[in-house]
């Protein structure tokens, strides 16, 4: 992954964690299958648990 993509992914994760402060935030590897894996080999999904900002999952 290029440095630009890593920086963008880190910036998004940092923003989500700051926005949902007080919530559990987990980065989960997600595999879309063999054909899409070549396009998005390191796709991660941020899972946000219930907390002070919202009582649902995001």
Short mmCIF file of N, CA and C in Angstrom, two decimals, residues 4-58:
data_model
loop_
_atom_site.label_atom_id
_atom_site.label_comp_id
_atom_site.label_asym_id
_atom_site.label_seq_id
_atom_site.Cartn_x
_atom_site.Cartn_y
_atom_site.Cartn_z
N UNK A 4 0.62 7.29 0.74
CA UNK A 4 -0.55 8.17 0.73
C UNK A 4 -1.77 7.41 1.23
N UNK A 5 -1.95 6.17 0.77
CA UNK A 5 -3.10 5.38 1.21
C UNK A 5 -3.00 5.05 2.70
N UNK A 6 -1.81 4.74 3.17
CA UNK A 6 -1.62 4.45 4.59
C UNK A 6 -1.96 5.69 5.40
N UNK A 7 -1.47 6.84 4.99
CA UNK A 7 -1.75 8.08 5.70
C UNK A 7 -3.24 8.38 5.70
N UNK A 8 -3.92 8.16 4.59
CA UNK A 8 -5.37 8.41 4.51
C UNK A 8 -6.11 7.45 5.42
N UNK A 9 -5.74 6.18 5.42
CA UNK A 9 -6.40 5.19 6.27
C UNK A 9 -6.17 5.52 7.75
N UNK A 10 -4.97 5.92 8.09
CA UNK A 10 -4.67 6.31 9.47
C UNK A 10 -5.47 7.54 9.87
N UNK A 11 -5.60 8.50 8.96
CA UNK A 11 -6.35 9.73 9.25
C UNK A 11 -7.83 9.42 9.48
N UNK A 12 -8.40 8.53 8.65
CA UNK A 12 -9.81 8.16 8.81
C UNK A 12 -10.00 7.45 10.15
N UNK A 13 -9.14 6.49 10.46
CA UNK A 13 -9.28 5.76 11.72
C UNK A 13 -9.12 6.70 12.91
N UNK A 14 -8.18 7.62 12.83
CA UNK A 14 -7.98 8.58 13.91
C UNK A 14 -9.23 9.45 14.10
N UNK A 15 -9.82 9.90 13.00
CA UNK A 15 -11.04 10.71 13.07
C UNK A 15 -12.19 9.93 13.70
N UNK A 16 -12.39 8.69 13.26
CA UNK A 16 -13.47 7.87 13.79
C UNK A 16 -13.28 7.65 15.29
N UNK A 17 -12.08 7.34 15.69
CA UNK A 17 -11.81 7.11 17.12
C UNK A 17 -12.05 8.39 17.94
N UNK A 18 -11.68 9.55 17.40
CA UNK A 18 -11.90 10.81 18.11
C UNK A 18 -13.39 11.15 18.16
N UNK A 19 -14.08 10.98 17.05
CA UNK A 19 -15.51 11.29 16.98
C UNK A 19 -16.31 10.41 17.93
N UNK A 20 -15.94 9.13 17.99
CA UNK A 20 -16.65 8.18 18.83
C UNK A 20 -15.90 7.92 20.14
N UNK A 21 -15.28 8.96 20.69
CA UNK A 21 -14.58 8.82 21.96
C UNK A 21 -15.54 8.27 23.02
N UNK A 22 -15.07 7.29 23.78
CA UNK A 22 -15.91 6.64 24.78
C UNK A 22 -16.60 5.39 24.27
N UNK A 23 -16.46 5.12 22.97
CA UNK A 23 -17.01 3.91 22.35
C UNK A 23 -15.87 2.92 22.11
N UNK A 24 -16.19 1.64 22.04
CA UNK A 24 -15.19 0.69 21.58
C UNK A 24 -15.10 0.82 20.07
N UNK A 25 -13.88 0.83 19.54
CA UNK A 25 -13.65 0.89 18.10
C UNK A 25 -12.67 -0.22 17.77
N UNK A 26 -13.08 -1.10 16.86
CA UNK A 26 -12.24 -2.23 16.47
C UNK A 26 -12.02 -2.21 14.97
N UNK A 27 -10.78 -2.34 14.53
CA UNK A 27 -10.46 -2.45 13.12
C UNK A 27 -10.43 -3.93 12.76
N UNK A 28 -11.31 -4.35 11.85
CA UNK A 28 -11.45 -5.75 11.50
C UNK A 28 -11.05 -5.94 10.03
N UNK A 29 -10.17 -6.90 9.77
CA UNK A 29 -9.82 -7.22 8.39
C UNK A 29 -11.06 -7.79 7.71
N UNK A 30 -11.30 -7.39 6.47
CA UNK A 30 -12.49 -7.85 5.76
C UNK A 30 -12.05 -8.35 4.39
N UNK A 31 -12.43 -9.54 4.05
CA UNK A 31 -12.06 -10.16 2.79
C UNK A 31 -13.29 -10.24 1.90
N UNK A 32 -13.23 -9.59 0.75
CA UNK A 32 -14.35 -9.56 -0.19
C UNK A 32 -14.33 -10.73 -1.16
N UNK A 33 -13.38 -11.63 -1.03
CA UNK A 33 -13.29 -12.76 -1.94
C UNK A 33 -12.09 -12.63 -2.85
N UNK A 34 -11.76 -13.72 -3.54
CA UNK A 34 -10.51 -13.77 -4.30
C UNK A 34 -10.40 -12.75 -5.43
N UNK A 35 -11.48 -12.44 -6.12
CA UNK A 35 -11.38 -11.50 -7.24
C UNK A 35 -11.17 -10.07 -6.77
N UNK A 36 -11.84 -9.70 -5.69
CA UNK A 36 -11.72 -8.33 -5.19
C UNK A 36 -10.51 -8.14 -4.28
N UNK A 37 -9.97 -9.24 -3.78
CA UNK A 37 -8.82 -9.16 -2.88
C UNK A 37 -7.64 -8.46 -3.56
N UNK A 38 -7.49 -8.66 -4.88
CA UNK A 38 -6.38 -8.02 -5.58
C UNK A 38 -6.56 -6.51 -5.66
N UNK A 39 -7.81 -6.05 -5.66
CA UNK A 39 -8.08 -4.61 -5.73
C UNK A 39 -7.98 -3.97 -4.35
N UNK A 40 -8.51 -4.65 -3.33
CA UNK A 40 -8.53 -4.13 -1.96
C UNK A 40 -7.93 -5.15 -1.01
N UNK A 41 -6.63 -5.41 -1.11
CA UNK A 41 -6.02 -6.49 -0.32
C UNK A 41 -6.01 -6.24 1.18
N UNK A 42 -6.04 -5.00 1.59
CA UNK A 42 -5.93 -4.69 3.03
C UNK A 42 -7.17 -3.96 3.54
N UNK A 43 -8.32 -4.27 2.99
CA UNK A 43 -9.55 -3.61 3.42
C UNK A 43 -9.82 -3.93 4.88
N UNK A 44 -10.06 -2.90 5.67
CA UNK A 44 -10.45 -3.07 7.07
C UNK A 44 -11.74 -2.30 7.29
N UNK A 45 -12.54 -2.81 8.18
CA UNK A 45 -13.79 -2.17 8.54
C UNK A 45 -13.68 -1.75 10.00
N UNK A 46 -14.05 -0.51 10.29
CA UNK A 46 -14.05 -0.03 11.66
C UNK A 46 -15.42 -0.30 12.26
N UNK A 47 -15.45 -1.07 13.32
CA UNK A 47 -16.69 -1.41 14.01
C UNK A 47 -16.75 -0.60 15.30
N UNK A 48 -17.80 0.19 15.43
CA UNK A 48 -17.95 1.08 16.59
C UNK A 48 -19.11 0.58 17.43
N UNK A 49 -18.83 0.33 18.69
CA UNK A 49 -19.85 -0.14 19.61
C UNK A 49 -20.66 1.00 20.21
N UNK A 50 -21.74 0.65 20.88
CA UNK A 50 -22.58 1.67 21.53
C UNK A 50 -21.79 2.46 22.57
N UNK A 51 -22.19 3.69 22.76
CA UNK A 51 -21.50 4.52 23.73
C UNK A 51 -22.24 5.83 23.93
N UNK A 52 -21.52 6.83 24.42
CA UNK A 52 -22.17 8.09 24.78
C UNK A 52 -22.74 8.88 23.59
N UNK A 53 -22.15 8.76 22.43
CA UNK A 53 -22.63 9.53 21.28
C UNK A 53 -23.88 8.89 20.67
N UNK A 54 -23.95 7.56 20.67
CA UNK A 54 -25.08 6.84 20.09
C UNK A 54 -25.15 5.47 20.74
N UNK A 55 -26.36 4.97 20.94
CA UNK A 55 -26.50 3.68 21.60
C UNK A 55 -26.58 2.51 20.61
N UNK A 56 -26.33 2.78 19.34
CA UNK A 56 -26.33 1.72 18.33
C UNK A 56 -24.92 1.39 17.88
N UNK A 57 -24.82 0.40 17.02
CA UNK A 57 -23.55 0.00 16.43
C UNK A 57 -23.35 0.73 15.11
N UNK A 58 -22.12 1.08 14.80
CA UNK A 58 -21.80 1.71 13.52
C UNK A 58 -20.66 0.96 12.87
#
